[in-house]
Amino acid sequence: MRVFIYLFTMLILSTPTLVQAQSTVYRFSPVNQWDINRTAAYWNPIIKYVSEKSGVKLELKIGRTSADTTAYVLAKEVEVEFVFSNHLFSPEREQLGWKVFGRRWTPPLHGQIAVPADSPITKLDELNGQEVVFAGPEAFIGYKVTYGYLSSKNIEVKSVFAGNQNAAFAQLFAGKAKAVGSNSALVDGYANKEGKKFRVLWTSEGYHDLALMASSKVPEKDVKAVASAFVGMHNDPAGKVILLKASEEVGLDQKAYFLPATGADYASYRKFYQTLPASLR
């Protein structure tokens, strides 16, 4: 009887620790490539699947705009453990210790400067002095690459930041800007989803899509479990259906899936920063 009481007491004392370990929730902050509703429509089903498959609970944590989300990650990195971003490859931010474990497969992403197909503008230099809309100042391919190229050609434009990419496209087609800076996947996705036509004035070299990254504070076993769930998703019939539906929601390539990656896959980003003026980092 005394043995039973002892065991029962030990079970009670150990239960809070067990519950606490099982209730750990990691925040996942993907860059806002679309407005909040579409970003949530894309990511919530995916992170629900990853959470259930890995046994590691993730919850979506985003700001109002892509710049807000990145500012949140940088200012409160203790409170964000996983990201989907290409905003962390500058020399200064690499010191924060985020580790690449995966990326989304898409065809290579190219920075593009585009106008509506019926625009009278046919050459980049005709944008001099004009308003060009971008998702935000943190957008690597959509802003740093495209605006950086304009600057290198001494084409001075008035930058307008819409907060996310589909808002930037909406402003372009509403006549609030003469051109847009974006990436090829989002240009194609918006054209397919909304039936709009673009004239692309310039296209950059190709870059990998955004990276799945983990904070150095996350235990390795949890990173591995989350990585395995993301990477195996397209090979699981249930996961594949979720990916297809999520991609359809935002006009993304239907074949897009997640695959393993390391920091070496993002060497082209680091190379770009070597030539980028510090003011644009």
PDB file of N, CA, C and O in Angstrom, residues 46 49-50 53 103-105 227-244 254-260:
ATOM      1  N   ILE A  46      -0.869  23.431 -44.274  1.00  0.00           N
ATOM      2  CA  ILE A  46       0.457  22.818 -44.337  1.00  0.00           C
ATOM      3  C   ILE A  46       1.035  22.628 -42.943  1.00  0.00           C
ATOM      4  O   ILE A  46       1.531  21.546 -42.599  1.00  0.00           O
ATOM      5  N   TYR A  49      -0.682  19.887 -41.014  1.00  0.00           N
ATOM      6  CA  TYR A  49      -0.194  18.566 -41.428  1.00  0.00           C
ATOM      7  C   TYR A  49       1.175  18.288 -40.811  1.00  0.00           C
ATOM      8  O   TYR A  49       1.417  17.204 -40.263  1.00  0.00           O
ATOM      9  N   VAL A  50       2.096  19.253 -40.923  1.00  0.00           N
ATOM     10  CA  VAL A  50       3.452  19.071 -40.405  1.00  0.00           C
ATOM     11  C   VAL A  50       3.422  18.838 -38.896  1.00  0.00           C
ATOM     12  O   VAL A  50       4.156  17.983 -38.374  1.00  0.00           O
ATOM     13  N   LYS A  53       2.109  15.263 -38.330  1.00  0.00           N
ATOM     14  CA  LYS A  53       3.031  14.246 -38.820  1.00  0.00           C
ATOM     15  C   LYS A  53       4.300  14.161 -37.985  1.00  0.00           C
ATOM     16  O   LYS A  53       4.841  13.069 -37.736  1.00  0.00           O
ATOM     17  N   ARG A 103      13.768  23.772 -48.488  1.00  0.00           N
ATOM     18  CA  ARG A 103      13.290  24.848 -49.348  1.00  0.00           C
ATOM     19  C   ARG A 103      12.105  24.346 -50.152  1.00  0.00           C
ATOM     20  O   ARG A 103      11.867  23.142 -50.231  1.00  0.00           O
ATOM     21  N   ARG A 104      11.385  25.256 -50.735  1.00  0.00           N
ATOM     22  CA  ARG A 104      10.249  24.868 -51.572  1.00  0.00           C
ATOM     23  C   ARG A 104      10.746  24.735 -53.007  1.00  0.00           C
ATOM     24  O   ARG A 104      11.428  25.620 -53.516  1.00  0.00           O
ATOM     25  N   TRP A 105      10.401  23.602 -53.647  1.00  0.00           N
ATOM     26  CA  TRP A 105      10.773  23.446 -55.041  1.00  0.00           C
ATOM     27  C   TRP A 105       9.836  24.265 -55.907  1.00  0.00           C
ATOM     28  O   TRP A 105       8.609  24.154 -55.837  1.00  0.00           O
ATOM     29  N   ALA A 227      11.543  18.856 -40.284  1.00  0.00           N
ATOM     30  CA  ALA A 227      12.121  18.757 -41.626  1.00  0.00           C
ATOM     31  C   ALA A 227      11.609  17.520 -42.348  1.00  0.00           C
ATOM     32  O   ALA A 227      11.246  17.575 -43.532  1.00  0.00           O
ATOM     33  N   SER A 228      11.570  16.398 -41.655  1.00  0.00           N
ATOM     34  CA  SER A 228      11.108  15.150 -42.258  1.00  0.00           C
ATOM     35  C   SER A 228       9.657  15.269 -42.716  1.00  0.00           C
ATOM     36  O   SER A 228       9.284  14.777 -43.779  1.00  0.00           O
ATOM     37  N   ALA A 229       8.823  15.934 -41.911  1.00  0.00           N
ATOM     38  CA  ALA A 229       7.412  16.087 -42.272  1.00  0.00           C
ATOM     39  C   ALA A 229       7.254  16.967 -43.510  1.00  0.00           C
ATOM     40  O   ALA A 229       6.469  16.659 -44.417  1.00  0.00           O
ATOM     41  N   PHE A 230       7.986  18.077 -43.562  1.00  0.00           N
ATOM     42  CA  PHE A 230       7.914  18.958 -44.733  1.00  0.00           C
ATOM     43  C   PHE A 230       8.387  18.227 -45.992  1.00  0.00           C
ATOM     44  O   PHE A 230       7.728  18.242 -47.026  1.00  0.00           O
ATOM     45  N   VAL A 231       9.552  17.584 -45.896  1.00  0.00           N
ATOM     46  CA  VAL A 231      10.177  16.954 -47.057  1.00  0.00           C
ATOM     47  C   VAL A 231       9.384  15.750 -47.560  1.00  0.00           C
ATOM     48  O   VAL A 231       9.323  15.491 -48.770  1.00  0.00           O
ATOM     49  N   GLY A 232       8.744  15.040 -46.655  1.00  0.00           N
ATOM     50  CA  GLY A 232       7.993  13.855 -47.057  1.00  0.00           C
ATOM     51  C   GLY A 232       6.560  14.124 -47.456  1.00  0.00           C
ATOM     52  O   GLY A 232       5.849  13.213 -47.886  1.00  0.00           O
ATOM     53  N   MET A 233       6.144  15.368 -47.356  1.00  0.00           N
ATOM     54  CA  MET A 233       4.730  15.707 -47.555  1.00  0.00           C
ATOM     55  C   MET A 233       4.216  15.318 -48.931  1.00  0.00           C
ATOM     56  O   MET A 233       3.119  14.769 -49.071  1.00  0.00           O
ATOM     57  N   HIS A 234       4.998  15.576 -49.977  1.00  0.00           N
ATOM     58  CA  HIS A 234       4.503  15.320 -51.341  1.00  0.00           C
ATOM     59  C   HIS A 234       4.486  13.833 -51.685  1.00  0.00           C
ATOM     60  O   HIS A 234       3.873  13.448 -52.682  1.00  0.00           O
ATOM     61  N   ASN A 235       5.144  13.008 -50.858  1.00  0.00           N
ATOM     62  CA  ASN A 235       5.120  11.557 -51.088  1.00  0.00           C
ATOM     63  C   ASN A 235       4.016  10.849 -50.314  1.00  0.00           C
ATOM     64  O   ASN A 235       3.790   9.654 -50.516  1.00  0.00           O
ATOM     65  N   ASP A 236       3.350  11.584 -49.443  1.00  0.00           N
ATOM     66  CA  ASP A 236       2.230  11.054 -48.669  1.00  0.00           C
ATOM     67  C   ASP A 236       0.941  11.462 -49.384  1.00  0.00           C
ATOM     68  O   ASP A 236       0.744  12.652 -49.653  1.00  0.00           O
ATOM     69  N   PRO A 237       0.070  10.535 -49.748  1.00  0.00           N
ATOM     70  CA  PRO A 237      -1.147  10.895 -50.489  1.00  0.00           C
ATOM     71  C   PRO A 237      -1.935  12.032 -49.830  1.00  0.00           C
ATOM     72  O   PRO A 237      -2.396  12.953 -50.527  1.00  0.00           O
ATOM     73  N   ALA A 238      -2.082  11.972 -48.498  1.00  0.00           N
ATOM     74  CA  ALA A 238      -2.825  13.025 -47.800  1.00  0.00           C
ATOM     75  C   ALA A 238      -2.075  14.352 -47.880  1.00  0.00           C
ATOM     76  O   ALA A 238      -2.667  15.413 -48.116  1.00  0.00           O
ATOM     77  N   GLY A 239      -0.758  14.292 -47.691  1.00  0.00           N
ATOM     78  CA  GLY A 239       0.040  15.503 -47.767  1.00  0.00           C
ATOM     79  C   GLY A 239       0.035  16.117 -49.154  1.00  0.00           C
ATOM     80  O   GLY A 239      -0.007  17.343 -49.308  1.00  0.00           O
ATOM     81  N   LYS A 240       0.074  15.278 -50.176  1.00  0.00           N
ATOM     82  CA  LYS A 240       0.075  15.763 -51.556  1.00  0.00           C
ATOM     83  C   LYS A 240      -1.201  16.521 -51.882  1.00  0.00           C
ATOM     84  O   LYS A 240      -1.166  17.569 -52.538  1.00  0.00           O
ATOM     85  N   VAL A 241      -2.326  16.017 -51.405  1.00  0.00           N
ATOM     86  CA  VAL A 241      -3.609  16.688 -51.636  1.00  0.00           C
ATOM     87  C   VAL A 241      -3.600  18.074 -50.990  1.00  0.00           C
ATOM     88  O   VAL A 241      -4.060  19.062 -51.578  1.00  0.00           O
ATOM     89  N   ILE A 242      -3.071  18.159 -49.776  1.00  0.00           N
ATOM     90  CA  ILE A 242      -3.002  19.441 -49.066  1.00  0.00           C
ATOM     91  C   ILE A 242      -2.117  20.426 -49.817  1.00  0.00           C
ATOM     92  O   ILE A 242      -2.473  21.600 -49.988  1.00  0.00           O
ATOM     93  N   LEU A 243      -0.972  19.958 -50.290  1.00  0.00           N
ATOM     94  CA  LEU A 243      -0.066  20.822 -51.050  1.00  0.00           C
ATOM     95  C   LEU A 243      -0.719  21.344 -52.329  1.00  0.00           C
ATOM     96  O   LEU A 243      -0.620  22.534 -52.654  1.00  0.00           O
ATOM     97  N   LEU A 244      -1.391  20.457 -53.051  1.00  0.00           N
ATOM     98  CA  LEU A 244      -2.031  20.860 -54.300  1.00  0.00           C
ATOM     99  C   LEU A 244      -3.105  21.912 -54.062  1.00  0.00           C
ATOM    100  O   LEU A 244      -3.193  22.905 -54.788  1.00  0.00           O
ATOM    101  N   GLN A 254       1.547  24.091 -59.315  1.00  0.00           N
ATOM    102  CA  GLN A 254       0.911  22.942 -58.663  1.00  0.00           C
ATOM    103  C   GLN A 254       1.911  21.853 -58.270  1.00  0.00           C
ATOM    104  O   GLN A 254       1.621  21.004 -57.445  1.00  0.00           O
ATOM    105  N   LYS A 255       3.101  21.878 -58.874  1.00  0.00           N
ATOM    106  CA  LYS A 255       4.100  20.870 -58.550  1.00  0.00           C
ATOM    107  C   LYS A 255       4.983  21.287 -57.375  1.00  0.00           C
ATOM    108  O   LYS A 255       5.896  20.555 -57.003  1.00  0.00           O
ATOM    109  N   ALA A 256       4.742  22.468 -56.816  1.00  0.00           N
ATOM    110  CA  ALA A 256       5.589  22.965 -55.735  1.00  0.00           C
ATOM    111  C   ALA A 256       5.526  22.038 -54.518  1.00  0.00           C
ATOM    112  O   ALA A 256       4.450  21.649 -54.083  1.00  0.00           O
ATOM    113  N   TYR A 257       6.683  21.676 -54.012  1.00  0.00           N
ATOM    114  CA  TYR A 257       6.750  20.847 -52.805  1.00  0.00           C
ATOM    115  C   TYR A 257       8.023  21.217 -52.059  1.00  0.00           C
ATOM    116  O   TYR A 257       8.806  22.076 -52.512  1.00  0.00           O
ATOM    117  N   PHE A 258       8.245  20.609 -50.906  1.00  0.00           N
ATOM    118  CA  PHE A 258       9.407  20.929 -50.081  1.00  0.00           C
ATOM    119  C   PHE A 258      10.461  19.833 -50.200  1.00  0.00           C
ATOM    120  O   PHE A 258      10.132  18.647 -50.257  1.00  0.00           O
ATOM    121  N   LEU A 259      11.719  20.246 -50.257  1.00  0.00           N
ATOM    122  CA  LEU A 259      12.812  19.296 -50.369  1.00  0.00           C
ATOM    123  C   LEU A 259      13.947  19.715 -49.437  1.00  0.00           C
ATOM    124  O   LEU A 259      13.991  20.862 -48.977  1.00  0.00           O
ATOM    125  N   PRO A 260      14.877  18.795 -49.136  1.00  0.00           N
ATOM    126  CA  PRO A 260      15.973  19.134 -48.223  1.00  0.00           C
ATOM    127  C   PRO A 260      16.870  20.221 -48.822  1.00  0.00           C
ATOM    128  O   PRO A 260      17.024  20.317 -50.045  1.00  0.00           O
TER     129      PRO A 260
END
